[in-house]
PDB file of C-alpha atoms in Angstrom:
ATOM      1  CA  UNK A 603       0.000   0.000   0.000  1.00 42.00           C
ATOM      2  CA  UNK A 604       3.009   2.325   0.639  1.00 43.00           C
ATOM      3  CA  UNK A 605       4.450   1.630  -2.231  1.00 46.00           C
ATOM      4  CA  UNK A 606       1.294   2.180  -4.447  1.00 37.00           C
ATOM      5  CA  UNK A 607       0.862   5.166  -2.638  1.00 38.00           C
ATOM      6  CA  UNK A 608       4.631   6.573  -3.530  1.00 45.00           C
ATOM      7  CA  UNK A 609       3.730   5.633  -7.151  1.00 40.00           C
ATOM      8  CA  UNK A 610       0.749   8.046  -7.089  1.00 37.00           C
ATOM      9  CA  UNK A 611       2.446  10.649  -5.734  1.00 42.00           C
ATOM     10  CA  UNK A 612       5.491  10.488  -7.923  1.00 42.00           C
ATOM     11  CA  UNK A 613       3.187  10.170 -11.152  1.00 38.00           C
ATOM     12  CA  UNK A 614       1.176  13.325  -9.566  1.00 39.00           C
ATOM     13  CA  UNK A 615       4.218  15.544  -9.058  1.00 41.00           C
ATOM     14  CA  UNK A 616       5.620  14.409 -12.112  1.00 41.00           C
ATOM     15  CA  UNK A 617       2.233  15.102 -13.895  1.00 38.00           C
ATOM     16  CA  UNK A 618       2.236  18.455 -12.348  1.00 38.00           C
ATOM     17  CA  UNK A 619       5.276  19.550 -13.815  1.00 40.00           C
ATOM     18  CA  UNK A 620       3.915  18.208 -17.211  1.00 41.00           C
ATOM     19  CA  UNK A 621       0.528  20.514 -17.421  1.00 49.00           C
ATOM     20  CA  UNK A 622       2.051  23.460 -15.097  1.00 66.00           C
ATOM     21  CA  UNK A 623       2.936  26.612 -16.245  1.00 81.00           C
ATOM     22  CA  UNK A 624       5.078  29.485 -15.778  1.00 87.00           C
ATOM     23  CA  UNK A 625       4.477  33.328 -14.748  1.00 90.00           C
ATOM     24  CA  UNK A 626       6.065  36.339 -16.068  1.00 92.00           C
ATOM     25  CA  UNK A 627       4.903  39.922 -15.026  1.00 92.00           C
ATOM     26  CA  UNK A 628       6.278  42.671 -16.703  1.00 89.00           C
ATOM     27  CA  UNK A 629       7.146  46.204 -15.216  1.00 90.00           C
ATOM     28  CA  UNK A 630       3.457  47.294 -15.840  1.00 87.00           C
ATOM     29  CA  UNK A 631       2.342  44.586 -14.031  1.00 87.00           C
ATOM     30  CA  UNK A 632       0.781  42.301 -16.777  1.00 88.00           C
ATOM     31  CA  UNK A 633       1.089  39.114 -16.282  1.00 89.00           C
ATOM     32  CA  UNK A 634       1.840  36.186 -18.880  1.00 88.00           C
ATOM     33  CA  UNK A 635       0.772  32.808 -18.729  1.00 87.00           C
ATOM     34  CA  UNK A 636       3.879  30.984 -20.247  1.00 87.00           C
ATOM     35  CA  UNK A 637       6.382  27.985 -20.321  1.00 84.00           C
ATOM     36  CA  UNK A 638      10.054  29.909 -19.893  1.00 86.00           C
ATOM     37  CA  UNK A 639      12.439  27.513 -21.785  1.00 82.00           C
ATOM     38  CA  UNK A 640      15.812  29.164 -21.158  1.00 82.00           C
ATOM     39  CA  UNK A 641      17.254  32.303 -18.681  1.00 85.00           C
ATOM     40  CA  UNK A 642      19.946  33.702 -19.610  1.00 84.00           C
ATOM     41  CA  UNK A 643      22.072  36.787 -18.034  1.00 81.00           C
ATOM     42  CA  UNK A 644      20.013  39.739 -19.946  1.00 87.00           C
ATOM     43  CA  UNK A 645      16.947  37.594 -20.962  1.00 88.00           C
ATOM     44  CA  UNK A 646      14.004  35.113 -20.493  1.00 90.00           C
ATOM     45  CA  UNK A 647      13.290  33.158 -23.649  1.00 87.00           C
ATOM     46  CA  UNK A 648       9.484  31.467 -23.131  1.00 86.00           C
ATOM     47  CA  UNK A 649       6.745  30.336 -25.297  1.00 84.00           C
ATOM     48  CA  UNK A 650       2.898  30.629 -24.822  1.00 83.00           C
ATOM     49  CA  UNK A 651      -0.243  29.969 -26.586  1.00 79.00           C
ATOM     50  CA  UNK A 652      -2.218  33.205 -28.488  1.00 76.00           C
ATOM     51  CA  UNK A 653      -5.404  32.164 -29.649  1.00 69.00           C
ATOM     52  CA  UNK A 654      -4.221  28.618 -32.163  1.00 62.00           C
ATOM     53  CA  UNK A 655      -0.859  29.716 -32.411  1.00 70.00           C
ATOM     54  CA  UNK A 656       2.376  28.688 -29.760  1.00 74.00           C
ATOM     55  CA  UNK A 657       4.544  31.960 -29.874  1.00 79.00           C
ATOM     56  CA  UNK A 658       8.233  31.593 -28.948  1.00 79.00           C
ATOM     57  CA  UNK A 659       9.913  34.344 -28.259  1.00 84.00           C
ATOM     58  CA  UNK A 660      12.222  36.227 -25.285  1.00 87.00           C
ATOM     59  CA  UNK A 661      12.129  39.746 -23.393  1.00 90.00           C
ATOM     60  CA  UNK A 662      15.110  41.706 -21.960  1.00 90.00           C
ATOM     61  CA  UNK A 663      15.137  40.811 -18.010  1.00 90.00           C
ATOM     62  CA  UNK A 664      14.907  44.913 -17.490  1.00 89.00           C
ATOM     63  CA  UNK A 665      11.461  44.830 -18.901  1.00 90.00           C
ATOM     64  CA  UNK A 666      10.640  42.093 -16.224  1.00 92.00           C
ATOM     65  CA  UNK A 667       9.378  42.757 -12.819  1.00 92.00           C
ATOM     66  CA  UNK A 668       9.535  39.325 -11.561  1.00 91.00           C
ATOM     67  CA  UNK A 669       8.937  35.456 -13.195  1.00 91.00           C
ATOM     68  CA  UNK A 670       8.123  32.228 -11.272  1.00 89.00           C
ATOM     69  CA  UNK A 671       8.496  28.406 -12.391  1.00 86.00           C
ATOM     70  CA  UNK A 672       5.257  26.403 -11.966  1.00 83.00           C
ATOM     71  CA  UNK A 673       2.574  28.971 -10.578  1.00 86.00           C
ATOM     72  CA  UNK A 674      -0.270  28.139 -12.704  1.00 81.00           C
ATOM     73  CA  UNK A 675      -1.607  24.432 -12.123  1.00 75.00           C
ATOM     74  CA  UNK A 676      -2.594  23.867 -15.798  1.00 68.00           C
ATOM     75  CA  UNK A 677      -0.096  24.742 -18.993  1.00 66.00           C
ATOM     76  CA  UNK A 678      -1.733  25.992 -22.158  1.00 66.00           C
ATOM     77  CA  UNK A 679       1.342  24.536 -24.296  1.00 66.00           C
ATOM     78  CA  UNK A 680       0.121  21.015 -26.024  1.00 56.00           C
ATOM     79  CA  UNK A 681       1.941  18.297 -24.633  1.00 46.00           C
ATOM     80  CA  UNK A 682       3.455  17.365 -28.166  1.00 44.00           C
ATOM     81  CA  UNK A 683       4.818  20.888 -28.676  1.00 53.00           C
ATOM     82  CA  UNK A 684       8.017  20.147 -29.229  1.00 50.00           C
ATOM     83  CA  UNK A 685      10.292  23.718 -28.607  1.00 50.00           C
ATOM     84  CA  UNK A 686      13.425  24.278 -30.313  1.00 46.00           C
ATOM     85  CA  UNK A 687      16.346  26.031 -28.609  1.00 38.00           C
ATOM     86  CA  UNK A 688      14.225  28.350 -26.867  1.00 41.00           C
ATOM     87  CA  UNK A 689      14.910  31.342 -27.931  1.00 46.00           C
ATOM     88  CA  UNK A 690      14.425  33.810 -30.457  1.00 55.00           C
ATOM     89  CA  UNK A 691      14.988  33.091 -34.372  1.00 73.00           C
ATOM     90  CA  UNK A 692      18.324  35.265 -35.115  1.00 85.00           C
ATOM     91  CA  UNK A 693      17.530  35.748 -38.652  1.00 92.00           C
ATOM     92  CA  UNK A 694      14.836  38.406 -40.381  1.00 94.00           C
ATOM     93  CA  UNK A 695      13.790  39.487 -43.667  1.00 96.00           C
ATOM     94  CA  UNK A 696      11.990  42.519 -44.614  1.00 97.00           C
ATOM     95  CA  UNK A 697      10.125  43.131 -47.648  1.00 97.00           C
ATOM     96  CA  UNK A 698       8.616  47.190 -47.848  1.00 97.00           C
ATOM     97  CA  UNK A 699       7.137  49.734 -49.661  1.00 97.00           C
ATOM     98  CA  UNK A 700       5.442  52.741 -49.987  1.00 97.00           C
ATOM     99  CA  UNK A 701       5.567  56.695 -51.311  1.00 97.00           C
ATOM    100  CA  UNK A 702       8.465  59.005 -51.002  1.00 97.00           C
ATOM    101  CA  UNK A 703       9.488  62.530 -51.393  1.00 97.00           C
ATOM    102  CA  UNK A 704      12.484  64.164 -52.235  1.00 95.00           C
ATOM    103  CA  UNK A 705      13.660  67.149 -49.917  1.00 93.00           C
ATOM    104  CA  UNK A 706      16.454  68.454 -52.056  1.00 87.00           C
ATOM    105  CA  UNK A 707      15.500  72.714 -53.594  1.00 86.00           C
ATOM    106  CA  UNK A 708      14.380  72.984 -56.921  1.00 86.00           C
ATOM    107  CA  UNK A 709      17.002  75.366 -58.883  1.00 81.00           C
ATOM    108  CA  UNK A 710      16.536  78.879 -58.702  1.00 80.00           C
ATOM    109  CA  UNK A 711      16.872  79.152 -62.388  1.00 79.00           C
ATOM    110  CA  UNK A 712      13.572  77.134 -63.535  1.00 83.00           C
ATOM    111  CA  UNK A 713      11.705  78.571 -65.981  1.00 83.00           C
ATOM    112  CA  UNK A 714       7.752  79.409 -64.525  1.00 84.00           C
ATOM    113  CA  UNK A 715       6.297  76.481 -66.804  1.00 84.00           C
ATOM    114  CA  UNK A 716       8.633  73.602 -65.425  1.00 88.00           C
ATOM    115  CA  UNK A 717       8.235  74.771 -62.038  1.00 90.00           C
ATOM    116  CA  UNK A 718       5.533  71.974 -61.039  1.00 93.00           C
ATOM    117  CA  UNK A 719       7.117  69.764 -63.338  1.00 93.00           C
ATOM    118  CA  UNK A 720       9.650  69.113 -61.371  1.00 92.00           C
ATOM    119  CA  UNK A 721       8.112  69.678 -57.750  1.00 94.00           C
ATOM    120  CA  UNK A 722       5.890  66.170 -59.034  1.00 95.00           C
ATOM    121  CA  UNK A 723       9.239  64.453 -59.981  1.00 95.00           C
ATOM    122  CA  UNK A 724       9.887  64.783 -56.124  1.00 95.00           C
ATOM    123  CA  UNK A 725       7.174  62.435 -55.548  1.00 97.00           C
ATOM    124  CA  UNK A 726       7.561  58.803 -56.123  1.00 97.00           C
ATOM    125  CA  UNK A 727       7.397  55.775 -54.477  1.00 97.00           C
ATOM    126  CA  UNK A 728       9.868  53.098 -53.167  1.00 97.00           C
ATOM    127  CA  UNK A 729      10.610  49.496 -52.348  1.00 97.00           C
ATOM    128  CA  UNK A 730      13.136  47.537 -50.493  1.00 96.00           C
ATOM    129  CA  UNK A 731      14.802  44.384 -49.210  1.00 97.00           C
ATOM    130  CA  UNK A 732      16.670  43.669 -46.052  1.00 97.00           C
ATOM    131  CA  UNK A 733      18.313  41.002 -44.340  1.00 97.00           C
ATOM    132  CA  UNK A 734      19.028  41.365 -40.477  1.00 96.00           C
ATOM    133  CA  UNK A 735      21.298  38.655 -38.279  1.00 94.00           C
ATOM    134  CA  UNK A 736      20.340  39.245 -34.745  1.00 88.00           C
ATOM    135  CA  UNK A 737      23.190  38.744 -31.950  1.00 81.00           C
ATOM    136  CA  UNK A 738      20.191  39.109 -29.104  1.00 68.00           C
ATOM    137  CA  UNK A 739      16.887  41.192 -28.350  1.00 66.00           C
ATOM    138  CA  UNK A 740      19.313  44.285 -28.427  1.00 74.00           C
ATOM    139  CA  UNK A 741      21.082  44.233 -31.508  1.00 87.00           C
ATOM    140  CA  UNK A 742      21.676  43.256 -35.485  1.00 92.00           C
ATOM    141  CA  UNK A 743      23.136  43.826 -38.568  1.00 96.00           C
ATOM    142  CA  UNK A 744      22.411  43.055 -41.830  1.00 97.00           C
ATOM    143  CA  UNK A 745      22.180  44.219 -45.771  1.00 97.00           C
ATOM    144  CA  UNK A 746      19.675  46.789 -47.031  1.00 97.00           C
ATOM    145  CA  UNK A 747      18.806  47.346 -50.749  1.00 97.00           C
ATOM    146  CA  UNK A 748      16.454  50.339 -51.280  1.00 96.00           C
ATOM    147  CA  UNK A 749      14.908  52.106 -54.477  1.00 97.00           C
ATOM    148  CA  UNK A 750      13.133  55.179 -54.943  1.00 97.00           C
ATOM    149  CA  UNK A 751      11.477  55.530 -58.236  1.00 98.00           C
ATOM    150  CA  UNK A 752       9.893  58.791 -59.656  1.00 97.00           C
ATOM    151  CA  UNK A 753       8.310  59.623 -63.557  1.00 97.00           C
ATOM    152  CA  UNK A 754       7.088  62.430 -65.245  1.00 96.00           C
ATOM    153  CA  UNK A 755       6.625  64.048 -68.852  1.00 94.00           C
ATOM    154  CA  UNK A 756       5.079  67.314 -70.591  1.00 92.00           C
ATOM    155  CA  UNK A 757       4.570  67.680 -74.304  1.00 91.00           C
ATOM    156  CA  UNK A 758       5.020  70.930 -76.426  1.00 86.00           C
ATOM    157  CA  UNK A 759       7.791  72.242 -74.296  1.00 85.00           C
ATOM    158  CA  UNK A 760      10.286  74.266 -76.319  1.00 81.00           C
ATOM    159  CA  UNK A 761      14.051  74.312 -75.655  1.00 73.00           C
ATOM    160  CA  UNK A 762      16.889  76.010 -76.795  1.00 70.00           C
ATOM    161  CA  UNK A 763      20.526  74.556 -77.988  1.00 59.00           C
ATOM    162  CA  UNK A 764      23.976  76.043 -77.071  1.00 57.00           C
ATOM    163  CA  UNK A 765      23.677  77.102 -80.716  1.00 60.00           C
ATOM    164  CA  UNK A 766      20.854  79.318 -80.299  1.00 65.00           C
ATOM    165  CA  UNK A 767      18.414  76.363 -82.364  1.00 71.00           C
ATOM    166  CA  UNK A 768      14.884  75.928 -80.528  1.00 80.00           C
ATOM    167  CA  UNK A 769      12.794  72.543 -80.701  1.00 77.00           C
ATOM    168  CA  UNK A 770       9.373  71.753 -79.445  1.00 85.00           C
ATOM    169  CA  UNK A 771       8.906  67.981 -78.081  1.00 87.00           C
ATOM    170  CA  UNK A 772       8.196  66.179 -75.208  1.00 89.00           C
ATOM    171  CA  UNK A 773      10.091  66.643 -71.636  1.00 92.00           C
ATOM    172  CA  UNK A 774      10.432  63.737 -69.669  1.00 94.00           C
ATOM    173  CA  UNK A 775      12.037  61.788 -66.821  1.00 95.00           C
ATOM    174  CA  UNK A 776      12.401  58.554 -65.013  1.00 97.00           C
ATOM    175  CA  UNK A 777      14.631  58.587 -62.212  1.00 97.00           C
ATOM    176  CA  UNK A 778      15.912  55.513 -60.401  1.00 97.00           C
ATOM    177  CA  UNK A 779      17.492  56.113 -56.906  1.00 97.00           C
ATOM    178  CA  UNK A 780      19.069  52.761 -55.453  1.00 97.00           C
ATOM    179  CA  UNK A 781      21.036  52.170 -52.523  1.00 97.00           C
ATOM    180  CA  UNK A 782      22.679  49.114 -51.254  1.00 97.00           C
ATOM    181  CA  UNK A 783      24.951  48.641 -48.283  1.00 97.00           C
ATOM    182  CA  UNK A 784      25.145  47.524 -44.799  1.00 98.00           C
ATOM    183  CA  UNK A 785      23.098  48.107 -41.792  1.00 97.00           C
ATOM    184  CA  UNK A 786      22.568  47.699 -37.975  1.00 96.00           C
ATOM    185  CA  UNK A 787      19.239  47.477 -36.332  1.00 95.00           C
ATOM    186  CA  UNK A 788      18.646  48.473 -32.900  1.00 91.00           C
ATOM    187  CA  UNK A 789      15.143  47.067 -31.803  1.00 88.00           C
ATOM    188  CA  UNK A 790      13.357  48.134 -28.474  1.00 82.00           C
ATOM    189  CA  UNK A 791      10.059  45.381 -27.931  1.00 71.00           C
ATOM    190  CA  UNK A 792       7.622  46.113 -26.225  1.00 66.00           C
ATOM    191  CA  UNK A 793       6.895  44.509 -22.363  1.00 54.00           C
ATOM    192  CA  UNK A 794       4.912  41.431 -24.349  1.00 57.00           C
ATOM    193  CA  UNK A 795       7.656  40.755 -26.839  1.00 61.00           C
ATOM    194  CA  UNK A 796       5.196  40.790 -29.343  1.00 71.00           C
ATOM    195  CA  UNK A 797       6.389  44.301 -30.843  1.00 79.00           C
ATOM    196  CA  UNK A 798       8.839  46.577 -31.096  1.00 85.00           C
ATOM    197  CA  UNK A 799       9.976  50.035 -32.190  1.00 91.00           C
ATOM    198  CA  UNK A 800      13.297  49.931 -33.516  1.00 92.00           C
ATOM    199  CA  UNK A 801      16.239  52.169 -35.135  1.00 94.00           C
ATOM    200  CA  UNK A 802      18.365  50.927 -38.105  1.00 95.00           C
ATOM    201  CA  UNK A 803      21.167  53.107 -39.366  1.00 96.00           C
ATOM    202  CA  UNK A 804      22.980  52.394 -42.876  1.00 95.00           C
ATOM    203  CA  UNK A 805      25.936  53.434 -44.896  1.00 95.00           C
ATOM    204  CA  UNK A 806      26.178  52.522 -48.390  1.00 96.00           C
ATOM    205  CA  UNK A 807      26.632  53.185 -52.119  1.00 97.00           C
ATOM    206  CA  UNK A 808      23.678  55.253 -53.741  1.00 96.00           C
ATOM    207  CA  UNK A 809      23.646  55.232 -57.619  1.00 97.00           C
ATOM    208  CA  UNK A 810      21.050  57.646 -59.478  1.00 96.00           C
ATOM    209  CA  UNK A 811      19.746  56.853 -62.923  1.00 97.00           C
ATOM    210  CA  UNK A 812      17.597  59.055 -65.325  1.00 96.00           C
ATOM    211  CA  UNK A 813      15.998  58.208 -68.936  1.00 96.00           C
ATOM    212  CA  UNK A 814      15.573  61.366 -69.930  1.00 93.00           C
ATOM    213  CA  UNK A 815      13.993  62.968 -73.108  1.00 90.00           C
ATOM    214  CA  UNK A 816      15.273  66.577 -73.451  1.00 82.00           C
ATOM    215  CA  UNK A 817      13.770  66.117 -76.613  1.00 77.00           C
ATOM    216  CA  UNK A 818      16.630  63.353 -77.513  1.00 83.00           C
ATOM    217  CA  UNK A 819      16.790  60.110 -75.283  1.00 90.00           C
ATOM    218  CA  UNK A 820      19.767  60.800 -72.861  1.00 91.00           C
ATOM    219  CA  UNK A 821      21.079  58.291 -70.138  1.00 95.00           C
ATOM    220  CA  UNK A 822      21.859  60.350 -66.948  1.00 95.00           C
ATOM    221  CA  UNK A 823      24.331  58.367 -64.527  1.00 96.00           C
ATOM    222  CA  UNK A 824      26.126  59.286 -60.944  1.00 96.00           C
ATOM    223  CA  UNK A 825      26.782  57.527 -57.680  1.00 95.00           C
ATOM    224  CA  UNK A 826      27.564  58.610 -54.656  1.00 94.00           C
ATOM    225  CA  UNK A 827      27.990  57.433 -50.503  1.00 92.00           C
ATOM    226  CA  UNK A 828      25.084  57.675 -48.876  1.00 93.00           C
ATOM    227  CA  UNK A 829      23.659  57.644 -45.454  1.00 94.00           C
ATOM    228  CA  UNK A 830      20.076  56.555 -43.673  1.00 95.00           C
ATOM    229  CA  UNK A 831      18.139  56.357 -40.586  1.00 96.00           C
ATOM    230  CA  UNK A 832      14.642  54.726 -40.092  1.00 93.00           C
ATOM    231  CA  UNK A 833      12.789  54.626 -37.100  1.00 94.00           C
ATOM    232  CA  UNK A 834       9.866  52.340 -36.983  1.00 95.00           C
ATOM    233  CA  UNK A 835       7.270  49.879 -34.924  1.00 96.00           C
ATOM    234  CA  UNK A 836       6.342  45.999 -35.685  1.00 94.00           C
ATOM    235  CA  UNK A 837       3.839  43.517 -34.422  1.00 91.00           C
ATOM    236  CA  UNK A 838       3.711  39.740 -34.812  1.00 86.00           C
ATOM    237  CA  UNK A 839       0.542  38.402 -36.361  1.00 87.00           C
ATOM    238  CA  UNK A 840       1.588  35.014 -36.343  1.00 82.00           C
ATOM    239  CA  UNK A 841       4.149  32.518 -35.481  1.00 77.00           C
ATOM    240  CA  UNK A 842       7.505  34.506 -37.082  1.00 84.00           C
ATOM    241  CA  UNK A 843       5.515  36.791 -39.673  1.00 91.00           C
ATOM    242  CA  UNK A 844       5.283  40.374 -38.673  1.00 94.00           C
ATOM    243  CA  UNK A 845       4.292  43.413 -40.236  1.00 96.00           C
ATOM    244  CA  UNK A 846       5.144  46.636 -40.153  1.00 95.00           C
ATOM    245  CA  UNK A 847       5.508  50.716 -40.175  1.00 96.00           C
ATOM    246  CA  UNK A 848       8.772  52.605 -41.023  1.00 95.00           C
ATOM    247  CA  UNK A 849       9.677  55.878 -41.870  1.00 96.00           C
ATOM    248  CA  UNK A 850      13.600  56.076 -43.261  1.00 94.00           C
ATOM    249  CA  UNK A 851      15.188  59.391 -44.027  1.00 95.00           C
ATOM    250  CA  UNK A 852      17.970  59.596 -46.504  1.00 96.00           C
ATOM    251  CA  UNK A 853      21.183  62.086 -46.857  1.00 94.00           C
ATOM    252  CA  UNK A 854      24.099  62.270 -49.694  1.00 91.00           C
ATOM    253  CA  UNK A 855      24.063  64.059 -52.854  1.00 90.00           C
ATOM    254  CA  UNK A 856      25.384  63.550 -56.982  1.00 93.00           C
ATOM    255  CA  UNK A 857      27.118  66.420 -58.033  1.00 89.00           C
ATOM    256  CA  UNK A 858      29.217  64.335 -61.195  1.00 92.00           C
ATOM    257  CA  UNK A 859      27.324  63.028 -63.838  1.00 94.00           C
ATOM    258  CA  UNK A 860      27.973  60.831 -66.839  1.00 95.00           C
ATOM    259  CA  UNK A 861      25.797  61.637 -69.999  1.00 93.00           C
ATOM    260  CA  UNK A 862      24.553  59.355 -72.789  1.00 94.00           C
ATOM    261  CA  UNK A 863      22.797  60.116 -75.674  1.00 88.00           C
ATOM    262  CA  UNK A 864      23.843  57.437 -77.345  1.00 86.00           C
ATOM    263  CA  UNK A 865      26.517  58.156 -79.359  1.00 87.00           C
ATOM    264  CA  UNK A 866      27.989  60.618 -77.179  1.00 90.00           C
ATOM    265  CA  UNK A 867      29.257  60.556 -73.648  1.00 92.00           C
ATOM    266  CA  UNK A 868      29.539  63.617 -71.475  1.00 91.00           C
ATOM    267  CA  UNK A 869      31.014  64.114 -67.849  1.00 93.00           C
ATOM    268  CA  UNK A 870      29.563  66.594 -65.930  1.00 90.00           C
ATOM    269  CA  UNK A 871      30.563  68.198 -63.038  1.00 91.00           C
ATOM    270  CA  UNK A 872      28.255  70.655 -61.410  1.00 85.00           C
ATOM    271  CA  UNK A 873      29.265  73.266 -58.883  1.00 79.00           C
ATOM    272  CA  UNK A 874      29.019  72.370 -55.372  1.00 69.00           C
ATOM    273  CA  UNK A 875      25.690  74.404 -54.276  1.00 70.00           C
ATOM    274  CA  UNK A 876      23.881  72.504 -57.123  1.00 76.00           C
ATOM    275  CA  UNK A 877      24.215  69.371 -56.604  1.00 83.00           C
ATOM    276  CA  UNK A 878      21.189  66.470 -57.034  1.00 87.00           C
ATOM    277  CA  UNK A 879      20.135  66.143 -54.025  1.00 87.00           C
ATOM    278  CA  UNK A 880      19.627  62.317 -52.320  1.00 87.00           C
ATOM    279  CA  UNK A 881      17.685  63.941 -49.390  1.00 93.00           C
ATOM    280  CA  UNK A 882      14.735  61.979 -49.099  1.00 96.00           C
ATOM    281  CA  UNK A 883      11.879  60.668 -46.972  1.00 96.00           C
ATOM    282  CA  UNK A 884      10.280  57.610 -47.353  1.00 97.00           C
ATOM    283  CA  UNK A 885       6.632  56.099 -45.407  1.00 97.00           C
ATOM    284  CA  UNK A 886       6.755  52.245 -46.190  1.00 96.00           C
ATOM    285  CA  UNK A 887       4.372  49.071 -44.869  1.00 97.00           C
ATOM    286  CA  UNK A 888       6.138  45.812 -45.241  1.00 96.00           C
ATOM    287  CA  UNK A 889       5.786  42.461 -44.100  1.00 97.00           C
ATOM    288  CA  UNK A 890       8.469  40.601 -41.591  1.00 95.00           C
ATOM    289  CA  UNK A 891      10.015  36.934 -41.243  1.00 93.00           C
ATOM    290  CA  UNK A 892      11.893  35.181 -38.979  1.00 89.00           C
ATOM    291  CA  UNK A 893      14.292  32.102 -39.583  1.00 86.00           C
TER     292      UNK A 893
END
């Protein structure tokens, strides 16, 4: 009888620590219902159920006010979850988009009619790539690839050759603005771990690239070094897919410029307080994954 009795109370203890659960409350004093998998010096990596989905992810011990092993009686984790290593995936992609404007000064010498021609070639709209490697909840870097893209055109414009001979065509533009080089992201989540406002700064190569009609097709070239800073906020919506809000602001400028017209090529280099301006704000949505 002693013996069965030991048996029950070893298979209840140990059946205990099957369907028990773990508490986190953070500095606000919410409380999670989770399983923590791993502690660490600077975090708590945990997962916990949200609605059908198991969410595995960490938070920053600051953010914590105080965690405890076993306090709820019954886990919300299935018994055949089967966790990984606990802790947060290291690797994100980010695929955005959105409108732009350019905040470079039109020239001083525009003629009245081209005036809003150009003030609508500031507008445009841009897409991007990037690939973050994250060391912990506090920082990452990783490879950005931006574009900015902006069109316009106006017909029966007249213009006037070196020569003093006029024409009357079409005026148009389509301007390419890419940038490509490397980045580190500085995220701040929130006391759930399930967002996060972050900062990522980048340094790269910026090349700038015009079709232009002016009334003959030209090819407009320049690159440049150029520098960024985006501030913005994600939230998961499921298991490793976020999405998200950013805002990135861009600095540099092209002030040497390669012409094409086809059978011609020209190098121009302008004077320093006319330069082509990178300045430029971008407002982009984009969609998140982890690996």
């Amino acid at each position: 009888m002693k013996r069965v009795l030991f048996l029950l109370i070893i298979l209840l203890v140990s059946s205990f620590e099957v369907v028990s659960q773990d508490l986190i409350v953070n500095l606000e004093g919410d409380s999670l219902n989770c399983k923590i998998t791993k502690e660490k010096s600077d975090n708590i990596y945990f997962i916990y159920r949200r609605d059908y989905d198991i969410i595995e992810t960490s938070l920053p011990l600051s953010k914590i006010k105080t965690h405890q092993i076993n306090f709820f009686p019954r886990s919300e984790i299935p018994y055949d979850w089967k966790t990984g290593i606990g802790e947060l995936k290291p690797v994100k992609i980010s695929i955005d988009g959105g409108f732009s404007l350019r905040l470079g000064k039109l020239p001083e010498d525009l003629p009245e009619e081209l005036i809003d021609y150009y003030k609508n070639l500031k507008y445009g709209y841009n897409i991007g790539l990037s690939l973050y490697y994250y060391f912990d909840m506090n920082v990452g870097i990783g490879i950005k690839y931006h574009t900015f893209m902006s069109s316009n055109y106006i017909d029966n414009v007249t213009f006037s050759d070196p020569y003093g001979q006029t024409y009357t065509g079409r005026l148009s533009d389509k301007i390419k603005i890419s940038f490509f080089g490397p980045a580190i992201s500085i995220p701040l989540p929130s006391a759930t771990g399930l967002s996060s406002f972050y900062t990522n700064y980048f340094i790269g190569y910026a090349r700038y690239k015009n079709n232009a009609l002016i009334p003959e097709s030209y090819k407009i070239t320049s690159g440049t070094f150029g520098l960024g800073v985006d501030g913005g906020y994600e939230t998961e919506l499921f298991s490793n897919f976020l999405i998200g809000f950013q805002a990135p602001l861009w600095a540099g400028g092209f002030n040497k410029f390669k012409v094409d017209n086809g059978y011609k090529v020209q190098i121009i280099d302008l004077e320093e307080d006319k330069f082509v301006s990178f300045y430029r704000i971008d407002f982009s949505l984009g969609i998140r994954f982890k690996l």
